[in-house]
PDB file of C-alpha atoms in Angstrom:
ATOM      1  CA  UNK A   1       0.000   0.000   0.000  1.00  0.00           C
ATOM      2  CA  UNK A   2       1.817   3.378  -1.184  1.00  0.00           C
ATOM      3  CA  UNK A   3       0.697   6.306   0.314  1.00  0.00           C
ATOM      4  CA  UNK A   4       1.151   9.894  -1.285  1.00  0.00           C
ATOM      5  CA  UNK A   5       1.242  11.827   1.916  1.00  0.00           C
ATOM      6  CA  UNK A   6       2.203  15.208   0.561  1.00  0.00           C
ATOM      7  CA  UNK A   7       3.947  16.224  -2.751  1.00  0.00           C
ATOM      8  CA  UNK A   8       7.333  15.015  -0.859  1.00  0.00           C
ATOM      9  CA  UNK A   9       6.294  12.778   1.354  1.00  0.00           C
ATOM     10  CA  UNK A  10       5.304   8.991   0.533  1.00  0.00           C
ATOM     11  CA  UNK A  11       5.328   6.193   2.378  1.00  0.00           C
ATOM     12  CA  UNK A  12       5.002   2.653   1.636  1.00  0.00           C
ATOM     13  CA  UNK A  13       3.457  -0.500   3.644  1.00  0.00           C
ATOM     14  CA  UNK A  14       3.313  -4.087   3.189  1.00  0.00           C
ATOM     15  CA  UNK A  15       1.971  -6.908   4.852  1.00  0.00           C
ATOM     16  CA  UNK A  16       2.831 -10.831   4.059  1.00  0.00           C
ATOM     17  CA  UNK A  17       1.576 -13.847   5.449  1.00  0.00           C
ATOM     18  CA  UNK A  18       2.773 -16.987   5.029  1.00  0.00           C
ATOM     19  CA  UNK A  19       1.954 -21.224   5.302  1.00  0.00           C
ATOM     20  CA  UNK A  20       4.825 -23.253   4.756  1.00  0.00           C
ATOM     21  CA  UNK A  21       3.616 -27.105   4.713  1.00  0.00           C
ATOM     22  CA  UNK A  22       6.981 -28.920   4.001  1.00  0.00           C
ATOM     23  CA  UNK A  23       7.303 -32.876   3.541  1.00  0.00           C
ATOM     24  CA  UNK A  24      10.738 -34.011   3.560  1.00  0.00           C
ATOM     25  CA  UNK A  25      11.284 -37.503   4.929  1.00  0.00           C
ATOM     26  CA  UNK A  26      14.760 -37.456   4.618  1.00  0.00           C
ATOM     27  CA  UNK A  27      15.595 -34.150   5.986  1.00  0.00           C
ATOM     28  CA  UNK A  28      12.738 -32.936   8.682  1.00  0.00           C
ATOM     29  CA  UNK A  29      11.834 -36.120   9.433  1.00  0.00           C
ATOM     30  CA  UNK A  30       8.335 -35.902   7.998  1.00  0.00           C
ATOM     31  CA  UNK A  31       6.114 -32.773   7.616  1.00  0.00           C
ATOM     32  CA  UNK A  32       6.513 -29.602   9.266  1.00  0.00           C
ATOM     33  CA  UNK A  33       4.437 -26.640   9.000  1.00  0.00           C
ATOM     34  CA  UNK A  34       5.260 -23.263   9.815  1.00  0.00           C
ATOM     35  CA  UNK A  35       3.136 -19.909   9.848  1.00  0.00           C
ATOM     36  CA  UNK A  36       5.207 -16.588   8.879  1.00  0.00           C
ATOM     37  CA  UNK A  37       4.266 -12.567   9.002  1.00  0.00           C
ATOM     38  CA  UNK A  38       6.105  -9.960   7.428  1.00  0.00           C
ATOM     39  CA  UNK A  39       5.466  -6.087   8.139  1.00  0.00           C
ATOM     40  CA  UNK A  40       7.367  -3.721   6.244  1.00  0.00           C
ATOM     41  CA  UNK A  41       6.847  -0.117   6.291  1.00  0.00           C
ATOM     42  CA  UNK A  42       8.836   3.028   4.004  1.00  0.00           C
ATOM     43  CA  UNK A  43       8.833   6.657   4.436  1.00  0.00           C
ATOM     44  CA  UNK A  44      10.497   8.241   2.118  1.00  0.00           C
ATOM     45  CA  UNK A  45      11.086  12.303   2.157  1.00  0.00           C
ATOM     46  CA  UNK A  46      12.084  14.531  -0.580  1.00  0.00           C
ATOM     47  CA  UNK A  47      13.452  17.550   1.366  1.00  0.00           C
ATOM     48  CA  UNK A  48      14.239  19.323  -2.229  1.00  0.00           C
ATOM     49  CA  UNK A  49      15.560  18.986  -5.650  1.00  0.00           C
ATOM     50  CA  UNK A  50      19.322  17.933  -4.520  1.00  0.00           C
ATOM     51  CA  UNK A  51      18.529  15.787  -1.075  1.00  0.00           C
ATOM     52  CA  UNK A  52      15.784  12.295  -0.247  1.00  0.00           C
ATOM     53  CA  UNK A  53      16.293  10.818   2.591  1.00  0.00           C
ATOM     54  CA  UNK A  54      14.084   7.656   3.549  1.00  0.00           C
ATOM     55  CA  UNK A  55      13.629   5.174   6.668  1.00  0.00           C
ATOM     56  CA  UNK A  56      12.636   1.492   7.125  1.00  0.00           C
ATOM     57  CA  UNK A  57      11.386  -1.041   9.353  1.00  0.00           C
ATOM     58  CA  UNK A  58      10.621  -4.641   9.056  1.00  0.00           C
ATOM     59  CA  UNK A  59       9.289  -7.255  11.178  1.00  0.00           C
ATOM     60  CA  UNK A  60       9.097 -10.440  10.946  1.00  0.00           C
ATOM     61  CA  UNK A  61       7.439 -13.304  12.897  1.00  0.00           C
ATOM     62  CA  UNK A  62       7.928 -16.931  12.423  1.00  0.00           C
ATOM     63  CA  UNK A  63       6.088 -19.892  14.607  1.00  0.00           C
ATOM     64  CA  UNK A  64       8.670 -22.343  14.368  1.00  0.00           C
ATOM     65  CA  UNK A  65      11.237 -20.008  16.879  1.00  0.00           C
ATOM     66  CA  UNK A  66      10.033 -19.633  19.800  1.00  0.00           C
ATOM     67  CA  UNK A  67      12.657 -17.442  21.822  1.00  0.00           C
ATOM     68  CA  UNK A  68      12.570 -14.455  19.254  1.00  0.00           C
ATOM     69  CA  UNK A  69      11.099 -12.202  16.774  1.00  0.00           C
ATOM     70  CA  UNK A  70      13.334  -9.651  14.346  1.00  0.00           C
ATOM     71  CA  UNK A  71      13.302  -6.308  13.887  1.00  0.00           C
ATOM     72  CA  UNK A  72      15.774  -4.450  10.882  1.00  0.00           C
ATOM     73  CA  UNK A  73      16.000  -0.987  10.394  1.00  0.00           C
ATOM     74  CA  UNK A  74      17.561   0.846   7.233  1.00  0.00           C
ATOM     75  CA  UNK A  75      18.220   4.595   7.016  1.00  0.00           C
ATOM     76  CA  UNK A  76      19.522   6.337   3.523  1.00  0.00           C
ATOM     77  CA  UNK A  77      20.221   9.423   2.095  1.00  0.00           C
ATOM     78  CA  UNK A  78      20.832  10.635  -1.351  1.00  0.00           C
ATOM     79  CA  UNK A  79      22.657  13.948  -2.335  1.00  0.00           C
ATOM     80  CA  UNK A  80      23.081  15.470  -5.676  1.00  0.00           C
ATOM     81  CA  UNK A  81      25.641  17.811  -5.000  1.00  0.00           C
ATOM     82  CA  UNK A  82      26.501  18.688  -8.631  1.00  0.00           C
ATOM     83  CA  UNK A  83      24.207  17.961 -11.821  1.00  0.00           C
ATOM     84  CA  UNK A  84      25.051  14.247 -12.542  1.00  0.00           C
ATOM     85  CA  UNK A  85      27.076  13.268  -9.158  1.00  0.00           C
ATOM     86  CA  UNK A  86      25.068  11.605  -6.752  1.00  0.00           C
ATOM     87  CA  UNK A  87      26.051  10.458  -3.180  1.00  0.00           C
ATOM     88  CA  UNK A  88      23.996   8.048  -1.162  1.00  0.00           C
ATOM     89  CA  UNK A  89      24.940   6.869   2.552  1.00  0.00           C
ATOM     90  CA  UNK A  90      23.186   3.764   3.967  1.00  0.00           C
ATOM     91  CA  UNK A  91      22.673   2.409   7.384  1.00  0.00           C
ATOM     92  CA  UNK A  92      21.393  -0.520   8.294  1.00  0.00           C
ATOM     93  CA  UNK A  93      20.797  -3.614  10.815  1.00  0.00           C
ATOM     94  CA  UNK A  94      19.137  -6.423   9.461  1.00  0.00           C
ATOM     95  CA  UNK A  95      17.840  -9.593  11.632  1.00  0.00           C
ATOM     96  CA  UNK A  96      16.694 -13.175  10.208  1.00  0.00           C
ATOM     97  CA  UNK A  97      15.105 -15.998  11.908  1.00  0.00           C
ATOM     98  CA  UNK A  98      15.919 -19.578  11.701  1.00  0.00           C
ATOM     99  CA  UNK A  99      14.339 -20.936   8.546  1.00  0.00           C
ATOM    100  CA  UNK A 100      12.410 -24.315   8.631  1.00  0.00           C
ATOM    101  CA  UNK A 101      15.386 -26.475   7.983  1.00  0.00           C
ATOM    102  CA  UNK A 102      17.320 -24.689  11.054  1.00  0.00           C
ATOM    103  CA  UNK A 103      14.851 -25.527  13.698  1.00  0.00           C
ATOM    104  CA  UNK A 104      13.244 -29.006  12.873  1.00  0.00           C
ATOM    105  CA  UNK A 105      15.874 -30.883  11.098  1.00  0.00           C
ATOM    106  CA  UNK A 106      15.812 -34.456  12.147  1.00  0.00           C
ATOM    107  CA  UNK A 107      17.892 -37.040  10.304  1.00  0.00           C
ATOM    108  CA  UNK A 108      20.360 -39.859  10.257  1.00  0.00           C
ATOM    109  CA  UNK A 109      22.404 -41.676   7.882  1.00  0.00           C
ATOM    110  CA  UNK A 110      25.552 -44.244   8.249  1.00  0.00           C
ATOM    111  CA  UNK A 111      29.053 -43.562   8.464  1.00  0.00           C
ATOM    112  CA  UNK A 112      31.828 -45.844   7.535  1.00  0.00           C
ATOM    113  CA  UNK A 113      35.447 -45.500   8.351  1.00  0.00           C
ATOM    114  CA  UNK A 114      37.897 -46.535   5.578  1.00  0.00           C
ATOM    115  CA  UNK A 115      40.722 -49.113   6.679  1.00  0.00           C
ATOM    116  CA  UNK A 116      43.226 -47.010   8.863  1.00  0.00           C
ATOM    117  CA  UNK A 117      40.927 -44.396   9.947  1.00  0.00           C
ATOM    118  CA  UNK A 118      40.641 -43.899  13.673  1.00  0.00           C
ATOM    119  CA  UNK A 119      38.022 -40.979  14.739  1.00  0.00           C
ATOM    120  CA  UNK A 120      38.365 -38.618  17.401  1.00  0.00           C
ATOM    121  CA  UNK A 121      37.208 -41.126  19.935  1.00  0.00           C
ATOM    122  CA  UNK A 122      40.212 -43.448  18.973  1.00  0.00           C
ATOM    123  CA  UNK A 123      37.549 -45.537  16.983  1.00  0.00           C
ATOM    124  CA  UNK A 124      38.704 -47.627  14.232  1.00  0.00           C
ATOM    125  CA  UNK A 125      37.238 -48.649  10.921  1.00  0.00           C
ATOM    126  CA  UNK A 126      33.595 -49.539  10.998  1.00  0.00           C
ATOM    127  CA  UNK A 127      30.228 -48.366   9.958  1.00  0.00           C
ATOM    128  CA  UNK A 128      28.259 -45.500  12.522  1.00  0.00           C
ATOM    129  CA  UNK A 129      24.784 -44.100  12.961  1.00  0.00           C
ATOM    130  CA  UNK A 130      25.016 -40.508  13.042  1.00  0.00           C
ATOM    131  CA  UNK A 131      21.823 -38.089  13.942  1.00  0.00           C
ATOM    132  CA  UNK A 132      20.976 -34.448  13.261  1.00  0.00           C
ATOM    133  CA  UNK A 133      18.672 -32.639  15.097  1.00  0.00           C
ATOM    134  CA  UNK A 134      18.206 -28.721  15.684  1.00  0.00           C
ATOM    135  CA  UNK A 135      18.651 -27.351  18.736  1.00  0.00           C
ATOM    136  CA  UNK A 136      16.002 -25.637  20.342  1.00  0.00           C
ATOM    137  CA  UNK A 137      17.928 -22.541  21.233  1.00  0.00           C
ATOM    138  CA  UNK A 138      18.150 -21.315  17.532  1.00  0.00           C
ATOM    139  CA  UNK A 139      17.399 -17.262  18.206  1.00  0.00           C
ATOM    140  CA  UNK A 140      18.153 -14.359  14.945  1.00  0.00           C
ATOM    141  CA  UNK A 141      20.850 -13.759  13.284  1.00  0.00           C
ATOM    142  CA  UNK A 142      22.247 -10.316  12.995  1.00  0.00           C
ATOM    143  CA  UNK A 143      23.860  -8.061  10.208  1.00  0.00           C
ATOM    144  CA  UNK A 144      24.901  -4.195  10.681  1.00  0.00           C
ATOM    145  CA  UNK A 145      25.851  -2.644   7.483  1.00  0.00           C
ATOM    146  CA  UNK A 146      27.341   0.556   6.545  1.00  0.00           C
ATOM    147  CA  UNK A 147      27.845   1.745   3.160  1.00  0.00           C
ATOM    148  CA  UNK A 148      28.952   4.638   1.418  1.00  0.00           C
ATOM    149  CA  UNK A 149      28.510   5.659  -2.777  1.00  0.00           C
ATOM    150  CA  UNK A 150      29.369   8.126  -5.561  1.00  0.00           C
ATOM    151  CA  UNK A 151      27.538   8.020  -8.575  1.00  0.00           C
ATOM    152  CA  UNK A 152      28.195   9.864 -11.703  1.00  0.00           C
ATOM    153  CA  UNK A 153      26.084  10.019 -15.003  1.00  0.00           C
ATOM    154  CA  UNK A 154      27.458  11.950 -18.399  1.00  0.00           C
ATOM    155  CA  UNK A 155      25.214  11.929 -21.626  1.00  0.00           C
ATOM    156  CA  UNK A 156      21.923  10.534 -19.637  1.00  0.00           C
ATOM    157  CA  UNK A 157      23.184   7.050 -20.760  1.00  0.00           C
ATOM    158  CA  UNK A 158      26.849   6.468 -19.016  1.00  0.00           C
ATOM    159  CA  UNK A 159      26.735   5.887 -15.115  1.00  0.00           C
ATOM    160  CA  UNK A 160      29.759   4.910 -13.308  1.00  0.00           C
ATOM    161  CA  UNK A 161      28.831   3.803  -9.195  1.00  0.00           C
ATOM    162  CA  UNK A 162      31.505   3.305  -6.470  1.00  0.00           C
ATOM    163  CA  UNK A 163      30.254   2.492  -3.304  1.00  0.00           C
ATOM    164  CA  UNK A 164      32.362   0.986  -0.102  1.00  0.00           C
ATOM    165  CA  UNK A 165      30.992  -0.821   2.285  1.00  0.00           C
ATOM    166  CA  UNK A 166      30.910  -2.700   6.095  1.00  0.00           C
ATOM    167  CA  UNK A 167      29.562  -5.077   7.480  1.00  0.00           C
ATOM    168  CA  UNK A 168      29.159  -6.975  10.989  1.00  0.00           C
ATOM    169  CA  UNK A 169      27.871 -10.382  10.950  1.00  0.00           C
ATOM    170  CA  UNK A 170      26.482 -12.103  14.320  1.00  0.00           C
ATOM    171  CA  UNK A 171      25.251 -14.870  16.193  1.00  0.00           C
ATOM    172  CA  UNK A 172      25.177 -16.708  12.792  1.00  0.00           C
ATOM    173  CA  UNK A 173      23.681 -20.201  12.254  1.00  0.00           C
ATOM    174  CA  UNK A 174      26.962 -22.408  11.208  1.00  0.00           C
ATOM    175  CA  UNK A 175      27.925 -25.216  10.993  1.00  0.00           C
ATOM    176  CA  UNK A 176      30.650 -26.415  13.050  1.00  0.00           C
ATOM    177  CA  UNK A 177      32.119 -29.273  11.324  1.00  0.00           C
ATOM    178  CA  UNK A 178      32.437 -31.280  14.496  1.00  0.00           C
ATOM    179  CA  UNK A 179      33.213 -34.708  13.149  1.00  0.00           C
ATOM    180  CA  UNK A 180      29.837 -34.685  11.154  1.00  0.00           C
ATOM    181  CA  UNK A 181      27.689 -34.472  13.911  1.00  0.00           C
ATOM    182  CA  UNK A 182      25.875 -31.519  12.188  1.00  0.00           C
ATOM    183  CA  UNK A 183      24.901 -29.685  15.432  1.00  0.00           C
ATOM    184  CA  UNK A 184      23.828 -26.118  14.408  1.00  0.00           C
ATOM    185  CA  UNK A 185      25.409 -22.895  16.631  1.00  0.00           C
ATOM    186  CA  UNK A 186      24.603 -19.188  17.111  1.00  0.00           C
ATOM    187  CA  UNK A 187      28.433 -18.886  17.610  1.00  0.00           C
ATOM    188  CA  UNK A 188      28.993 -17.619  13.984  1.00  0.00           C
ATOM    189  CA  UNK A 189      31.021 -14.118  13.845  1.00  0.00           C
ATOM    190  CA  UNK A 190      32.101 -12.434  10.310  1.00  0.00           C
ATOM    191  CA  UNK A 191      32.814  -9.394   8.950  1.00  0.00           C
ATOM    192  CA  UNK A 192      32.850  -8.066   5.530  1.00  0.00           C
ATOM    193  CA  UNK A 193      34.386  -4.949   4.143  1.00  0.00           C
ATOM    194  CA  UNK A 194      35.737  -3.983   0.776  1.00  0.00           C
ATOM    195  CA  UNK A 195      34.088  -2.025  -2.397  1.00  0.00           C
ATOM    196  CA  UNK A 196      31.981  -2.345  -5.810  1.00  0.00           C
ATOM    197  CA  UNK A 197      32.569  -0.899  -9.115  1.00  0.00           C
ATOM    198  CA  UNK A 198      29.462  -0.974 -11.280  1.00  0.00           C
ATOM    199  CA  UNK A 199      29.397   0.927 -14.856  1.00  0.00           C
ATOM    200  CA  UNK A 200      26.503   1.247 -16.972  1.00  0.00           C
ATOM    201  CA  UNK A 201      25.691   2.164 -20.539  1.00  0.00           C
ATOM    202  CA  UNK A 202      21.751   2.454 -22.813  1.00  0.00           C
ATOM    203  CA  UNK A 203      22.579   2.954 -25.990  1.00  0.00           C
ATOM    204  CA  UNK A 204      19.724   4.894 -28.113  1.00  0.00           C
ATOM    205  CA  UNK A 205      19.458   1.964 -30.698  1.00  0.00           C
ATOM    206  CA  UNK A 206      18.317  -0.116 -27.476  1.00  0.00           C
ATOM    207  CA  UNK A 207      21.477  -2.036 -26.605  1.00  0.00           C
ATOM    208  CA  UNK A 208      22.363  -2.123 -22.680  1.00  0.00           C
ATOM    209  CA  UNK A 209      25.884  -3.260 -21.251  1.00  0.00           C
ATOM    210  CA  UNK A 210      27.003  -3.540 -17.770  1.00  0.00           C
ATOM    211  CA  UNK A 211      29.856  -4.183 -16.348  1.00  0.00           C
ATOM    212  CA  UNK A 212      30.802  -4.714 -12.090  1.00  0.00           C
ATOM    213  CA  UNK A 213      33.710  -5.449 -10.100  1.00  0.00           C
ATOM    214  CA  UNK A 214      34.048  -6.095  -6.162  1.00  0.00           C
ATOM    215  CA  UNK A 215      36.343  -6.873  -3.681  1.00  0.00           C
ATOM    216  CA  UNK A 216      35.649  -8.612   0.074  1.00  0.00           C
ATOM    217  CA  UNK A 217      37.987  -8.822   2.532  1.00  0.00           C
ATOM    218  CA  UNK A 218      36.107 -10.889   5.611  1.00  0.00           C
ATOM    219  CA  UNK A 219      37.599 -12.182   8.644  1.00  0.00           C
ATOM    220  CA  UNK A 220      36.271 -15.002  10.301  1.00  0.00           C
ATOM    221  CA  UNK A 221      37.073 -17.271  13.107  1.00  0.00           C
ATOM    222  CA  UNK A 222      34.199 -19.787  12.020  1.00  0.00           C
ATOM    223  CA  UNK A 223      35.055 -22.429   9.171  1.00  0.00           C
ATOM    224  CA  UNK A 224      31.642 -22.760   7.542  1.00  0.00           C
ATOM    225  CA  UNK A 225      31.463 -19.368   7.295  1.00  0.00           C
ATOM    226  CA  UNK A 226      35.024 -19.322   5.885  1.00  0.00           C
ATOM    227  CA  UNK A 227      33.974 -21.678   2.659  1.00  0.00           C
ATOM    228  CA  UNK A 228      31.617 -19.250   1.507  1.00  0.00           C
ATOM    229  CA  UNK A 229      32.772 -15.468   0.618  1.00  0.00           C
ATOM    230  CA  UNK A 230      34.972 -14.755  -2.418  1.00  0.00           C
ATOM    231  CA  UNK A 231      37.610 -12.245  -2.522  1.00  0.00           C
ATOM    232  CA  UNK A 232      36.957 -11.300  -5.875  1.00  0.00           C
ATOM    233  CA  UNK A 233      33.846 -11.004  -7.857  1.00  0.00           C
ATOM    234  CA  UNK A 234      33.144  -9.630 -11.437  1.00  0.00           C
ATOM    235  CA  UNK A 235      30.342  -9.476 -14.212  1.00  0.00           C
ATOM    236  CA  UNK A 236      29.783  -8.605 -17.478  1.00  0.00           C
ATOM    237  CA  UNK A 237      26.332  -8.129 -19.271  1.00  0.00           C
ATOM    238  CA  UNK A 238      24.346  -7.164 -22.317  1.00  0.00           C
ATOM    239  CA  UNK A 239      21.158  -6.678 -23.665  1.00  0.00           C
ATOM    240  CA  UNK A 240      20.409  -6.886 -27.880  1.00  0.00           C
ATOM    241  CA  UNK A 241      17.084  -6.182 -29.019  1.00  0.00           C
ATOM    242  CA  UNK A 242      16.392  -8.731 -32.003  1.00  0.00           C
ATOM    243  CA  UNK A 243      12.914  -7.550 -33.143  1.00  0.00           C
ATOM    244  CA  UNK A 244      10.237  -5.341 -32.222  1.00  0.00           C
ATOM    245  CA  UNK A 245       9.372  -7.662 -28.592  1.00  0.00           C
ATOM    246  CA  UNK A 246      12.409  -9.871 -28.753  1.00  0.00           C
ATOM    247  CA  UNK A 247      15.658  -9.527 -26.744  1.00  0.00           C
ATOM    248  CA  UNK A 248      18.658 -11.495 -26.331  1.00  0.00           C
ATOM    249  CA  UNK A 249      20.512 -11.138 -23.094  1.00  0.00           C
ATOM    250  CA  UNK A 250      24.127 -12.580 -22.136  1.00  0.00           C
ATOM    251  CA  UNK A 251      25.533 -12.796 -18.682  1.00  0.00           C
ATOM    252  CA  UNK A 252      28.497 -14.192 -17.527  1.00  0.00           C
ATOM    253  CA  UNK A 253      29.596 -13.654 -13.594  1.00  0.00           C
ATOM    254  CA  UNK A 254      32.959 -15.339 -12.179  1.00  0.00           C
ATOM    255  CA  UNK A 255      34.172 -15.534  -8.706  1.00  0.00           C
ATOM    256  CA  UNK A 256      37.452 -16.685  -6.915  1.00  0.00           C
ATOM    257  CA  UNK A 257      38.197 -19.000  -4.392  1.00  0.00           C
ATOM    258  CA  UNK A 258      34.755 -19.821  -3.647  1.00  0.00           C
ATOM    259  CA  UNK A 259      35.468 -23.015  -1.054  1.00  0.00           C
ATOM    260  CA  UNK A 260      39.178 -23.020  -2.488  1.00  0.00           C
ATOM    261  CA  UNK A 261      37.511 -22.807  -5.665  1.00  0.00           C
ATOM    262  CA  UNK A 262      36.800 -20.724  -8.272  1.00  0.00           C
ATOM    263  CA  UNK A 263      33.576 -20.057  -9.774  1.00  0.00           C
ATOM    264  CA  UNK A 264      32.397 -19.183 -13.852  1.00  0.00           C
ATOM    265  CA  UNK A 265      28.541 -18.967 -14.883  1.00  0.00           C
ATOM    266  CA  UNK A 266      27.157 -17.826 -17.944  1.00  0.00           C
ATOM    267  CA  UNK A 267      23.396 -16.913 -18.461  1.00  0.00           C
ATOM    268  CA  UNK A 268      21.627 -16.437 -22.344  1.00  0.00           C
ATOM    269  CA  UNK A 269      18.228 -15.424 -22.001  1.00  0.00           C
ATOM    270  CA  UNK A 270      15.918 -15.141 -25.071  1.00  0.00           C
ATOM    271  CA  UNK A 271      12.612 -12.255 -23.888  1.00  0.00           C
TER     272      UNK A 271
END
């Protein structure tokens, strides 16, 4: 529901509700069912031609945690300061519950030891029973961000953005790779920071190319966490229109050292 308060004043509210009903034998253990609500409400302000600044706050509600609820805030600004520069400053705290496979996983398989191998417990080859289940003391996860951009546009159809960024990741759900017992934490503790490069180009004939670039430097004391971020990540896009309602679209995005590995994928999209 959008809201046209005044001529520079808006604000924006949703509401979501959701039914999960999920059967997975393997995984939950049989069928779970969860109930969800969202609330999400924008103001945004136009104080004058060069400055908008806008607020947010979401909550969310989930019947499958018991201990919690979350509540994220984000606060922005954007600044033209000279015809075509733009700077924007974003702050932010975001919160996320335990999904459906955090809190009721239930599951078991076997484990055999190869010829040689002795486990932590000075066990020797054989075959185990291992078991996964969630702990009941799952509670939201936590992420404060802070970022900072520059934005510049020549010709109405060339914009260059540079943004820098922080952020502070707790009491994350990892994890813990204790001898594949699979027993979730809140213990998880990262932090991100590093900067984007995104350029942009529409072409009158209808043609659109992008290009991006970012580095990540994150520090982590938590391996699961430490198999997932990439130092370096790039793209490269396009856009051809091929008739009067056709378009042909080519992506390709590449990342390093994604879990010691890298990481090439390459999207063609016919509209």
């Amino acid at each position: 529901l959008v809201s046209q308060l005044t001529d520079r004043l808006e604000n924006a509210l949703s509401l979501t509700a959701t039914k999960n009903r999920i059967t997975a034998q393997t995984f939950l253990g049989g069928t779970v069912d969860q109930d969800a609500v969202q609330i999400t409400d924008t103001v945004r302000y136009r104080w004058n031609d060069q400055l908008t600044v806008s607020g947010t706050v979401a909550f969310e509600s989930s019947d499958n945690v018991d201990s919690d609820n979350a509540l994220s805030y984000r606060a922005a600004m954007n600044y033209q300061f000279r015809p075509g520069w733009v700077v924007r400053f974003t702050q932010s705290r975001a919160e996320r519950l335990p999904d459906v496979y955090e809190t009721d996983r239930d599951w078991t398989f076997r484990f055999s030891y190869e010829d040689g191998t002795v486990d932590h417990l000075g066990r020797t080859e054989g075959t185990l029973l291992r078991r996964a289940v969630s702990p009941d003391t799952l509670t939201r996860e936590r992420l404060d961000s802070t970022e900072v951009a520059v934005a510049y546009t020549v010709f109405d159809s060339i914009t260059a953005d540079f943004k820098v960024f922080y952020e502070d990741f707790s009491n994350l759900i990892s994890e813990p790779f204790n001898f594949f017992d699979f027993r979730l934490t809140n213990d998880g503790e990262l932090t991100n920071q590093g900067f984007e490069i995104v350029l942009r180009h529409s072409r009158r004939s209808g043609i659109d190319w992008g290009a991006s670039y970012a580095y990540l430097d994150s520090d982590t004391d938590t391996a699961f966490e430490n198999t997932l971020r990439s130092q370096h990540t790039g793209s490269v896009w396009a856009i051809f229109p091929v008739g009067t309602n056709t378009d042909l679209a080519g992506v390709y995005f590449g990342a390093s050292s994604i879990g010691q590995s890298a990481y090439d994928r390459f999207v063609f999209t016919v509209t």
